[in-house]
Short mmCIF file of C-alpha atoms and ligand atoms in Angstrom, two decimals:
data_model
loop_
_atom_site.label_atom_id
_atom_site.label_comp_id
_atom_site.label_asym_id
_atom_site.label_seq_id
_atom_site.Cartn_x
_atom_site.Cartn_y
_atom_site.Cartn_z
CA UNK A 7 47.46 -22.67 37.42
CA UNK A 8 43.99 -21.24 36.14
CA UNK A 9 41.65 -20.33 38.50
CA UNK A 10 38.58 -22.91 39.40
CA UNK A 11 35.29 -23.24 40.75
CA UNK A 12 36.34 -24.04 44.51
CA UNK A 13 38.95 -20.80 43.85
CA UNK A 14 36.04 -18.54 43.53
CA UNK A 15 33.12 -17.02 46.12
CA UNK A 16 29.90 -17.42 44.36
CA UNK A 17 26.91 -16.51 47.01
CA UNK A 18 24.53 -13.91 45.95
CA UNK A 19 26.94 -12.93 42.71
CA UNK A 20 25.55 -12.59 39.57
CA UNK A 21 27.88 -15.44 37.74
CA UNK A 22 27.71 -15.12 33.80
CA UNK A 23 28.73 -18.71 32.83
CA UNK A 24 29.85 -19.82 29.59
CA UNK A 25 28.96 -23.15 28.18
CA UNK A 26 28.88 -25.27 25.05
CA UNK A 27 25.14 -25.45 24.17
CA UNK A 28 26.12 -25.77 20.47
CA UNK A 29 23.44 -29.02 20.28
CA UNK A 30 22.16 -30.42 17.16
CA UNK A 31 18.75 -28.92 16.45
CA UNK A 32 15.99 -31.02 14.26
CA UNK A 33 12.58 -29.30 14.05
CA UNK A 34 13.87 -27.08 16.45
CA UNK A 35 14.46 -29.65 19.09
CA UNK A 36 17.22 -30.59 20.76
CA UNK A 37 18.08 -34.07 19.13
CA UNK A 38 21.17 -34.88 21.46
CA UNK A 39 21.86 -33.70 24.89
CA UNK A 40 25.06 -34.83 25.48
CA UNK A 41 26.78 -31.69 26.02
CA UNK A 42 23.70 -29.98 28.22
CA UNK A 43 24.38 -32.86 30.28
CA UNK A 44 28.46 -32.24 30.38
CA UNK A 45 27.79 -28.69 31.61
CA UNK A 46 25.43 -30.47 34.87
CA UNK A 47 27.70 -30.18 37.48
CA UNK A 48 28.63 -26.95 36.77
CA UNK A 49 25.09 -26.00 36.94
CA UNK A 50 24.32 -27.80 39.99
CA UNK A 51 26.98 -26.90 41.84
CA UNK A 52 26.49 -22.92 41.05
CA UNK A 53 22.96 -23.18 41.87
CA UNK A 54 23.75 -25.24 45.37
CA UNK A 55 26.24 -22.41 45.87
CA UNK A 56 23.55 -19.66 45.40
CA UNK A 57 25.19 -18.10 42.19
CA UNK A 58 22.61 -16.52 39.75
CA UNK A 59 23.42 -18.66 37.72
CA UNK A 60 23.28 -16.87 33.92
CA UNK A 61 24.39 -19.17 31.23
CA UNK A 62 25.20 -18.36 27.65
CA UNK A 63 25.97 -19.99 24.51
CA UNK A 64 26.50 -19.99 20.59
CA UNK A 65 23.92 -22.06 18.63
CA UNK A 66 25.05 -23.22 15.16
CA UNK A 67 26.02 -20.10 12.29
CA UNK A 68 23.30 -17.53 12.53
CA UNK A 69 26.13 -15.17 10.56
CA UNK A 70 26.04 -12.33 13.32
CA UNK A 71 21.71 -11.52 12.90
CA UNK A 72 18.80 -13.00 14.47
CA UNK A 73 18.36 -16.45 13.04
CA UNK A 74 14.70 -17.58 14.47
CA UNK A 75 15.62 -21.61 14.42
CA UNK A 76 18.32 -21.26 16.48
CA UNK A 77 16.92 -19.13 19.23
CA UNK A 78 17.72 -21.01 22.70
CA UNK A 79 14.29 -21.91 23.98
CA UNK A 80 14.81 -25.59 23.13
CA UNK A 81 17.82 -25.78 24.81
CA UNK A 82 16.27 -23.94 28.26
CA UNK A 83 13.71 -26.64 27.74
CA UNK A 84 15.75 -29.39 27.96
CA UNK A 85 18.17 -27.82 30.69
CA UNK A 86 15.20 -27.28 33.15
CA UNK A 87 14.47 -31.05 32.14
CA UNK A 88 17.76 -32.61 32.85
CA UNK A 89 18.11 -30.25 36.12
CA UNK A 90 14.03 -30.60 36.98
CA UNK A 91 13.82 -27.02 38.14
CA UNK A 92 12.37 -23.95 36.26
CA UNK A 93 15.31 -22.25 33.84
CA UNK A 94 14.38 -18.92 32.26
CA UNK A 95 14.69 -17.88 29.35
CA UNK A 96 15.50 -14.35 27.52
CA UNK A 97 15.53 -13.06 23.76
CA UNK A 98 18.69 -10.93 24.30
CA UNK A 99 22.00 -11.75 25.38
CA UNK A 100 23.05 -8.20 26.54
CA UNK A 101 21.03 -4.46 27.15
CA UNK A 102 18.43 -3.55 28.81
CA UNK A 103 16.33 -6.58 28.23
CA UNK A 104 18.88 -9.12 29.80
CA UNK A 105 19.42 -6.93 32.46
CA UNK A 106 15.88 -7.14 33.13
CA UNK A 107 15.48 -10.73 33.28
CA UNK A 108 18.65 -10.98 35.45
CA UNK A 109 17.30 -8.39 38.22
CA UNK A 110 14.21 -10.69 38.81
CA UNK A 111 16.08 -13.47 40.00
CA UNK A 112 16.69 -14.70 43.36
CA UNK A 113 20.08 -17.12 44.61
CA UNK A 114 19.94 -20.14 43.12
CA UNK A 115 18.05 -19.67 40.02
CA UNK A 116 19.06 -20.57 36.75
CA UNK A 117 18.63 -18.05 33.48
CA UNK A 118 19.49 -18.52 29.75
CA UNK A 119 20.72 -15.98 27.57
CA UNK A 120 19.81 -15.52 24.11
CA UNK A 121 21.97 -17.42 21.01
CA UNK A 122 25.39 -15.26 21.55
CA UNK A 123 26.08 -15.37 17.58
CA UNK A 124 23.15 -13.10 17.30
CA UNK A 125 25.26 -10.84 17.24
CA UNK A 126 28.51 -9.97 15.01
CA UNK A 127 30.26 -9.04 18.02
CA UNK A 128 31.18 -12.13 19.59
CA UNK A 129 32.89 -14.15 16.97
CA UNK A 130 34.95 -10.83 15.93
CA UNK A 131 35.70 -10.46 19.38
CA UNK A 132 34.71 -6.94 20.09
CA UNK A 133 35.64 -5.11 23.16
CA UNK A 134 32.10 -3.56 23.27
CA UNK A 135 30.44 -6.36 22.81
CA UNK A 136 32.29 -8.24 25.70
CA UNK A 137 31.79 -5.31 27.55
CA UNK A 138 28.31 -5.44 27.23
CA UNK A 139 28.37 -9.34 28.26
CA UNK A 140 30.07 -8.23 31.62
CA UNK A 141 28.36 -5.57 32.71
CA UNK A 142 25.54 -8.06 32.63
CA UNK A 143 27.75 -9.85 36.01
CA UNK A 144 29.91 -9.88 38.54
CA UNK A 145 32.01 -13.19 37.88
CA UNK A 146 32.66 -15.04 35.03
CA UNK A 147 33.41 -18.97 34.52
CA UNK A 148 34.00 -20.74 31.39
CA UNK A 149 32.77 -24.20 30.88
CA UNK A 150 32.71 -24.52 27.06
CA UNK A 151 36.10 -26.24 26.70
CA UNK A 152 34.56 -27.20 23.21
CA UNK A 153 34.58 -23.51 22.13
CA UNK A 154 38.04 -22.78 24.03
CA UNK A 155 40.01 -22.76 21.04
CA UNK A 156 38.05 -19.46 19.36
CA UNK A 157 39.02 -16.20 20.78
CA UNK A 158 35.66 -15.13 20.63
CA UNK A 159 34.14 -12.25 23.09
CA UNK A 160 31.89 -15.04 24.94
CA UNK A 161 34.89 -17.16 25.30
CA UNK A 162 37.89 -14.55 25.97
CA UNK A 163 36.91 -10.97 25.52
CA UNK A 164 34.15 -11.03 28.34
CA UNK A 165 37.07 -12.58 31.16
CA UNK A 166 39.41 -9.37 30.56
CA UNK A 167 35.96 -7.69 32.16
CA UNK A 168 35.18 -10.03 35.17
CA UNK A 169 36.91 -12.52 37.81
CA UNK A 170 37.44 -15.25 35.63
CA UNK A 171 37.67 -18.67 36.39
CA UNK A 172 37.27 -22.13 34.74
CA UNK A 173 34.34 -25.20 35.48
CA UNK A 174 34.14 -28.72 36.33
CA UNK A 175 33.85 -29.86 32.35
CA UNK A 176 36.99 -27.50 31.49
CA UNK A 177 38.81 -28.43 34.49
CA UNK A 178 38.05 -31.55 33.60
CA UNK A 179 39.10 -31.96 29.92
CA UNK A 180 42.66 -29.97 30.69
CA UNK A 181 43.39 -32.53 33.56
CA UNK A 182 42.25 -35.26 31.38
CA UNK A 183 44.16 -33.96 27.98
CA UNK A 184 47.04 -32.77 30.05
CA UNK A 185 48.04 -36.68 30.74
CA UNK A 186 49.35 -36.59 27.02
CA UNK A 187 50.63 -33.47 26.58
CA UNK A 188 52.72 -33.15 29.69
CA UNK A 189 55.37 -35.81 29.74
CA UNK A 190 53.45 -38.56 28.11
CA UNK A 191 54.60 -42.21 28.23
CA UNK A 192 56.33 -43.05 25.27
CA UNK A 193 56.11 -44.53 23.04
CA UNK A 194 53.41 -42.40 22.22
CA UNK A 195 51.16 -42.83 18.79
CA UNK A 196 49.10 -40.44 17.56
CA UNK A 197 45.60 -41.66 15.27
CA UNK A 198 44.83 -39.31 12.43
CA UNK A 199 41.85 -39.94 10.58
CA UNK A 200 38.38 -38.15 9.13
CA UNK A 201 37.63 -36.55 6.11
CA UNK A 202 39.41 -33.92 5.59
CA UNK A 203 43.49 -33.68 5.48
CA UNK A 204 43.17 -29.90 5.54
CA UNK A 205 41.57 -29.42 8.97
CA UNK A 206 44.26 -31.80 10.52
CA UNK A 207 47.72 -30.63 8.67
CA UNK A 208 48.57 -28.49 11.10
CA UNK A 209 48.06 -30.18 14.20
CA UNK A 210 50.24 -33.41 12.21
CA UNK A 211 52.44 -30.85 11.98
CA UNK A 212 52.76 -30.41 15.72
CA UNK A 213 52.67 -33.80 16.78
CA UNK A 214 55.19 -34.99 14.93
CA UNK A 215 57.51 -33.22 17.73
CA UNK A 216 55.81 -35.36 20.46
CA UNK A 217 54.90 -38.83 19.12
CA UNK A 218 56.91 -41.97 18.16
CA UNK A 219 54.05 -43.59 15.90
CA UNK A 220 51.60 -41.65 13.92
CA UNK A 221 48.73 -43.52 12.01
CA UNK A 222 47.15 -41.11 8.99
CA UNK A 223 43.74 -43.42 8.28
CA UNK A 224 40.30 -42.76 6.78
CA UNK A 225 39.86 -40.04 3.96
CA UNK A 226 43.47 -38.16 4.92
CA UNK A 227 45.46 -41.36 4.42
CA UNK A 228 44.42 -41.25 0.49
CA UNK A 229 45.93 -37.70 -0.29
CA UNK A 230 49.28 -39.39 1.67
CA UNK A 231 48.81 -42.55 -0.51
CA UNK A 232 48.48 -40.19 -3.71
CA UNK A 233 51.46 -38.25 -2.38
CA UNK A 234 53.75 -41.47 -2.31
CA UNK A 235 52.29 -42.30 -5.80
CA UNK A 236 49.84 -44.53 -5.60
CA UNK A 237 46.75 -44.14 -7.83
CA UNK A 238 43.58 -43.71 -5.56
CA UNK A 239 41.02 -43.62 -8.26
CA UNK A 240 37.63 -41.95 -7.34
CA UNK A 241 38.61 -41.47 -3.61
CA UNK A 242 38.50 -38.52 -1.71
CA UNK A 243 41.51 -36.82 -2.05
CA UNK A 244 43.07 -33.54 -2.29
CA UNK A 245 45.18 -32.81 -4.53
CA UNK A 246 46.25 -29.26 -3.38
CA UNK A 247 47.61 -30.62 -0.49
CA UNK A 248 50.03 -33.17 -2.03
CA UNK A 249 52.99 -31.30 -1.79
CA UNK A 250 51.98 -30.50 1.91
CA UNK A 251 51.89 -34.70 2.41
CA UNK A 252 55.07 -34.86 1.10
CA UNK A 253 56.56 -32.17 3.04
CA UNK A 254 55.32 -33.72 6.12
CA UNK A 255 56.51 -37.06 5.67
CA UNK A 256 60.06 -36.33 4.98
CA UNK A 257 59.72 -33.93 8.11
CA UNK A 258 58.45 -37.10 9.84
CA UNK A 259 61.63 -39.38 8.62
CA UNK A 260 63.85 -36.51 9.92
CA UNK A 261 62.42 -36.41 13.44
CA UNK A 262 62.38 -40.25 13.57
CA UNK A 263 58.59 -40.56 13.82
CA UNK A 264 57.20 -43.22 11.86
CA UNK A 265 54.37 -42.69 9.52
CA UNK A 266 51.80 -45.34 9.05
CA UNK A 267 49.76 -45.27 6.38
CA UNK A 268 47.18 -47.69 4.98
CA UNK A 269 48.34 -51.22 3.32
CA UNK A 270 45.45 -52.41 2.19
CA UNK A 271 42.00 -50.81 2.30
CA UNK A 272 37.78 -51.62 1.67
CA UNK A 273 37.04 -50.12 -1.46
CA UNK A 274 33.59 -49.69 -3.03
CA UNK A 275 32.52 -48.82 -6.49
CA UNK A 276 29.99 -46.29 -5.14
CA UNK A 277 29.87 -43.70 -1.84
CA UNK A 278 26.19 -46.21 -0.96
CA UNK A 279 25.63 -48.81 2.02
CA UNK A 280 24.60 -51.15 -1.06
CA UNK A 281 27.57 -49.90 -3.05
CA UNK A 282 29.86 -53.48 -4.12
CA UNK A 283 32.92 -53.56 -1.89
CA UNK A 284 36.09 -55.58 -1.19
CA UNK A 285 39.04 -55.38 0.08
CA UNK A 286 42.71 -54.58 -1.64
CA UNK A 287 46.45 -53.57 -1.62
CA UNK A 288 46.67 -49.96 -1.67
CA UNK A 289 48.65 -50.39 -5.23
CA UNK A 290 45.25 -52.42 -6.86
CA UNK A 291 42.46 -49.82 -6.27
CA UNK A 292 40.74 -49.96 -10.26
CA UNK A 293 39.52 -47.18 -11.80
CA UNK A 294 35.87 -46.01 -10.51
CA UNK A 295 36.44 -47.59 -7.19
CA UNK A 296 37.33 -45.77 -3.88
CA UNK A 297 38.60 -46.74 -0.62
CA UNK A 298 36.20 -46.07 1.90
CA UNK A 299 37.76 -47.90 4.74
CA UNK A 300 41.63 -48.34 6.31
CA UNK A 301 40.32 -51.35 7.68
CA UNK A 302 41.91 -53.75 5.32
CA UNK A 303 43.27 -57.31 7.11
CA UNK A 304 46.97 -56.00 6.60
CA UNK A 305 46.53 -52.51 8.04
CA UNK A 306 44.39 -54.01 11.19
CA UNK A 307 47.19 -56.21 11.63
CA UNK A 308 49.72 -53.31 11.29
CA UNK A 309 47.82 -50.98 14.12
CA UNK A 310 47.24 -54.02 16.39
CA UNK A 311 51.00 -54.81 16.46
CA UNK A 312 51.80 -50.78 17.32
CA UNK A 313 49.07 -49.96 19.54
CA UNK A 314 50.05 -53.42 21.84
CA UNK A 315 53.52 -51.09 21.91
CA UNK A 316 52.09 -47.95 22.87
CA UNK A 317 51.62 -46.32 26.10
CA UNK A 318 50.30 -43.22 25.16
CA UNK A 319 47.69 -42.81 22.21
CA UNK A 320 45.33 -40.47 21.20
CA UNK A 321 42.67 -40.48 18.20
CA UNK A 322 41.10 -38.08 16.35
CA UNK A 323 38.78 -38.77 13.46
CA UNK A 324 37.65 -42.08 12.28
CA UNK A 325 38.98 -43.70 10.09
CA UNK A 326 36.64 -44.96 7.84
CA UNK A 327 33.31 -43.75 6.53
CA UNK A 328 31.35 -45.23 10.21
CA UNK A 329 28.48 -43.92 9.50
CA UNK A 330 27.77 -46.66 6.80
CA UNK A 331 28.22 -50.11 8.65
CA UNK A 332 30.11 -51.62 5.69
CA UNK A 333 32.27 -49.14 5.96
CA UNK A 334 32.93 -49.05 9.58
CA UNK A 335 35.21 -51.99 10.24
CA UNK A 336 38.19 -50.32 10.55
CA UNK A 337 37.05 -47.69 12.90
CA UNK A 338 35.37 -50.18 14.95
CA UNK A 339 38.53 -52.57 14.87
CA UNK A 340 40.19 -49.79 16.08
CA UNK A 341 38.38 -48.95 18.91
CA UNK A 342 38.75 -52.28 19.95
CA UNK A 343 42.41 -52.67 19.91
CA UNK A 344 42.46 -49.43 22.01
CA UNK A 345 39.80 -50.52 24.85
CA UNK A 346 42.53 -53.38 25.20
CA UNK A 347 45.58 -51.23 25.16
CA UNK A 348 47.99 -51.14 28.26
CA UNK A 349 48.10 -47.15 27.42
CA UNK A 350 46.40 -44.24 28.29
CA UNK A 351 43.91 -43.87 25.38
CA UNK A 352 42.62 -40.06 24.50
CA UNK A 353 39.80 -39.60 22.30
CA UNK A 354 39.31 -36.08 20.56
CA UNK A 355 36.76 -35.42 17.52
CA UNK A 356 32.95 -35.02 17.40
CA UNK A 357 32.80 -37.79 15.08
CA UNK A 358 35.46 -40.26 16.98
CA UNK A 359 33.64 -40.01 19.64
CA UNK A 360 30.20 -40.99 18.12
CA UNK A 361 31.63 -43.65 16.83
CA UNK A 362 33.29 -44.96 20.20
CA UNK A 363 29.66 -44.52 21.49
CA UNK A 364 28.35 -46.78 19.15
CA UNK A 365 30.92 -49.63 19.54
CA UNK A 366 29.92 -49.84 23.22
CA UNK A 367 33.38 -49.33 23.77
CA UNK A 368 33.44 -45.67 25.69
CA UNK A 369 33.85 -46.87 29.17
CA UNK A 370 37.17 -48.94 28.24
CA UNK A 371 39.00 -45.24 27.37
CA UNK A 372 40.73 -42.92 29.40
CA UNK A 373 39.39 -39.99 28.00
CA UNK A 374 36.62 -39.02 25.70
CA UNK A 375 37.00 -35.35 24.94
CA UNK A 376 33.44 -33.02 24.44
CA UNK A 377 35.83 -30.88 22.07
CA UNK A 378 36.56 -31.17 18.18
CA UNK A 379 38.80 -28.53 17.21
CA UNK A 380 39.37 -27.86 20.99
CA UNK A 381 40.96 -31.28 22.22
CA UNK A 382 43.19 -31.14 18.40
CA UNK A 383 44.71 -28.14 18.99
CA UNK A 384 45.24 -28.78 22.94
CA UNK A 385 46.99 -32.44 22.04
CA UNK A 386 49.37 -30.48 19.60
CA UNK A 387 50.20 -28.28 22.06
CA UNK A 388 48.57 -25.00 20.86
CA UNK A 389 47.47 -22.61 23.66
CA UNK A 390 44.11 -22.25 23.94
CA UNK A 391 42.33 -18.85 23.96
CA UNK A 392 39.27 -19.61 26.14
CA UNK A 393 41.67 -20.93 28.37
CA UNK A 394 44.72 -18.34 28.55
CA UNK A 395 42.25 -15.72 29.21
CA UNK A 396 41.37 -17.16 32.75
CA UNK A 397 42.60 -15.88 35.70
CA UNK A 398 45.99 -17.82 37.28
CA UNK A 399 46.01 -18.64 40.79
CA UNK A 400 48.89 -19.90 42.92
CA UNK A 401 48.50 -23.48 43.32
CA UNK A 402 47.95 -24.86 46.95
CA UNK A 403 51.09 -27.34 48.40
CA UNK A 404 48.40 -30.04 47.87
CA UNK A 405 47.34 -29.26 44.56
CA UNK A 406 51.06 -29.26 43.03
CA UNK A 407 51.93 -32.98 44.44
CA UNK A 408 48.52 -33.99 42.86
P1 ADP B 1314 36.19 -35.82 14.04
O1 ADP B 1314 34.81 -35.19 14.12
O2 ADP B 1314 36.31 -37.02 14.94
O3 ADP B 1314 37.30 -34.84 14.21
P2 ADP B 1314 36.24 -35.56 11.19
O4 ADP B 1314 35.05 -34.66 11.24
O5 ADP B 1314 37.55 -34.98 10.87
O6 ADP B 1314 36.35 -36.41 12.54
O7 ADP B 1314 35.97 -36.70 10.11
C1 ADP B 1314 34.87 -37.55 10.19
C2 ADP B 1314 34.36 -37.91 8.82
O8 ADP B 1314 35.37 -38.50 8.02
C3 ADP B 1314 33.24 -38.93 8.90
O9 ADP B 1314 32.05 -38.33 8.46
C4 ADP B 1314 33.70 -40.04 7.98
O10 ADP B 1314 32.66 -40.56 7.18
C5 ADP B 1314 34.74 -39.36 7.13
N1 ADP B 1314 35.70 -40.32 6.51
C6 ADP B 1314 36.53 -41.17 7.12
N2 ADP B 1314 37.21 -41.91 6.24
C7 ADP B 1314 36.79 -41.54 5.01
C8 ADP B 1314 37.11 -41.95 3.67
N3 ADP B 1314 38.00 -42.91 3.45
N4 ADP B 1314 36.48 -41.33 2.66
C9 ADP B 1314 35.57 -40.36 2.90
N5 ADP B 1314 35.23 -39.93 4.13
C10 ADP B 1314 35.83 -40.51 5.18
MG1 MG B 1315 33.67 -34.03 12.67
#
């Protein structure tokens, strides 16, 4: 088992500490806080530990130079906000500079590094640029379980360097994600939605060895739809992955998963709140419409009757386009069915998980994970980088009848 916070000696040590700051910037503020906040006990529990507590993070694509709107100064802001105590702040996350910064503090305080994709280093991975991030320490922990899934030299390189060990949020989202990847209750359905088929194929791929039921909704389901024939007019599809579709649901009849796929769907004759919509059969969409919704009364019906079956289900991507309330029924109808499952219910997905925030509906889950890509690749069983490169432990008697 990977190494953890209460596996790890922290007094006086310089701990470089790895979290998902990656927070949506608007005028160069930081418009939602939500994962600052998910790194909090982390935080706290370094600084009542008296760790020097050094954190560092990517911000958005600054392509490997200095990008001046996504410097981290907003995001120390907010931090010494949320923890109401001073955080520093400093323009370089390695050299001489960093160094610096990090020799002037005392136990207990709390430092933030400069935007990590500053430099080209980290996302290739480079052994001197990881080297450069550990010399900087003595101990390393890794929080960002959003980020996990990159081998980049913030999130793997750096832990060859330094005691390694993971945090409360990553420690958290492996317990949490673990419940349906390691023996999972079957039957076990799988949600598959969003926009795009091609970020998703391969982790279909993957579950279709683990799940009984898989639901492909939202913009995915159409390039299924087209695969089986239907004509999908002006929705989003794509075509180049077709054959892929196909491939996958005869793989899908083989292993004795079924495949559920939209029956009838809200179209609209325009991607506009104000755009005319109504609903119909999947075989009826007329040229210059598009189905913007899996939430037709058939399909509902269909997920209802499946999810009341399941005991293990997991989403990922809505399946509709929420953002536009006409649009969102499905996703929202959804949600709801799942807040009164008997199951355990796993949320993955940036998006899914906004839109379980705005049904009200968060608290009635199991799990909502902080990762995208992360929490996909976890629930089809991928290894994950950040997370491999940890340091194992030998789990206590206690800890392995937990
Ligand atoms: P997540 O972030 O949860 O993994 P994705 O990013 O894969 O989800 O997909 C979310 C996006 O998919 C949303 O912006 C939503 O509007 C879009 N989407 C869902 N259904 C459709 C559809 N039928 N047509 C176009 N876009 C869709
Ligand atoms: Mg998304």
């Amino acid at each position: 088992m990977k190494k953890k916070l209460k596996d790890m000696n922290f007094k006086g040590k310089k701990t470089l500490v790895r979290v998902d700051f990656n927070v949506p910037l608007k005028d160069g503020e930081v418009t939602d806080d939500t994962r600052i906040e998910a790194a909090l006990p982390t935080i706290k529990y370094l600084i009542k530990e008296k760790a020097k507590v050094i954190l560092m993070s990517h911000l958005g694509r600054p392509g490997g130079e200095v990008d001046e709107s996504l410097r981290m100064d907003s995001v120390a802001e907010k931090l010494a906000n949320l923890l109401g105590k001073e955080v520093s702040k400093v323009d370089d996350c390695i050299g001489d500079e960093a160094k610096k910064a990090i020799s002037k503090m005392d136990d207990g305080d709390v430092l933030v590094l400069e935007n990590t994709r500053f430099y080209p280093g980290e996302k290739k991975n480079d052994d001197d640029f990881a080297k450069s991030l550990a010399e900087l320490a003595d101990i390393y922990v890794n929080d960002a379980f959003g980020a996990a899934h990159r081998a980049h030299a913030s999130t793997t390189g750096v832990a060859k360097h330094l005691e390694a060990g993971a945090g409360f949020l990553m420690q958290q989202e492996l317990n949490a994600l673990s419940k349906a990847t390691d023996n999972p209750e079957s039957p076990y359905l799988a949600i598959m939605g969003g926009a795009k088929i091609s970020d998703k194929m391969e982790a279909i791929r993957s579950l279709l060895d683990r799940v009984d039921y898989l639901i492909v909704g939202g913009g995915i389901a159409n390039t299924f739809l087209l695969a089986k024939g239907y004509d999908m007019a002006d929705s989003l599809v794509e075509e180049d992955m077709v054959d892929l579709a196909k491939e996958l649901m005869e793989e899908a009849e083989k292993k004795d998963v079924e495949i559920v796929l939209p029956i009838d769907v809200v179209i609209a004759d325009d991607f506009k709140e104000d755009a005319n919509s109504k609903i119909v059969d999947v075989d009826k969409i007329p040229k210059g419409w598009q189905s913007l919704d899996s939430g037709g009364t058939k399909t509902l019906e269909k997920y209802r009757e499946i999810i009341a079956k399941a005991k293990t289900i997991t989403w990922n991507g809505p399946i509709g386009v929420f953002e536009m309330e006409k649009f969102a029924k499905g996703t929202n109808e959804l949600a709801k069915a799942l807040a009164e499952a008997d199951a355990v219910t796993v949320i993955g997905g940036g998006d899914s998980a906004a839109a379980i925030k705005k049904s009200g509906l968060a608290d009635k889950m199991d799990h909502i994970s902080t990762g995208g890509g992360a929490s996909l690749d976890f629930l089809a069983g991928k290894k994950l980088p950040g997370v491999e490169a940890l340091d194992e432990v030998e789990p206590t008697d206690f800890e392995e009848l937990e």
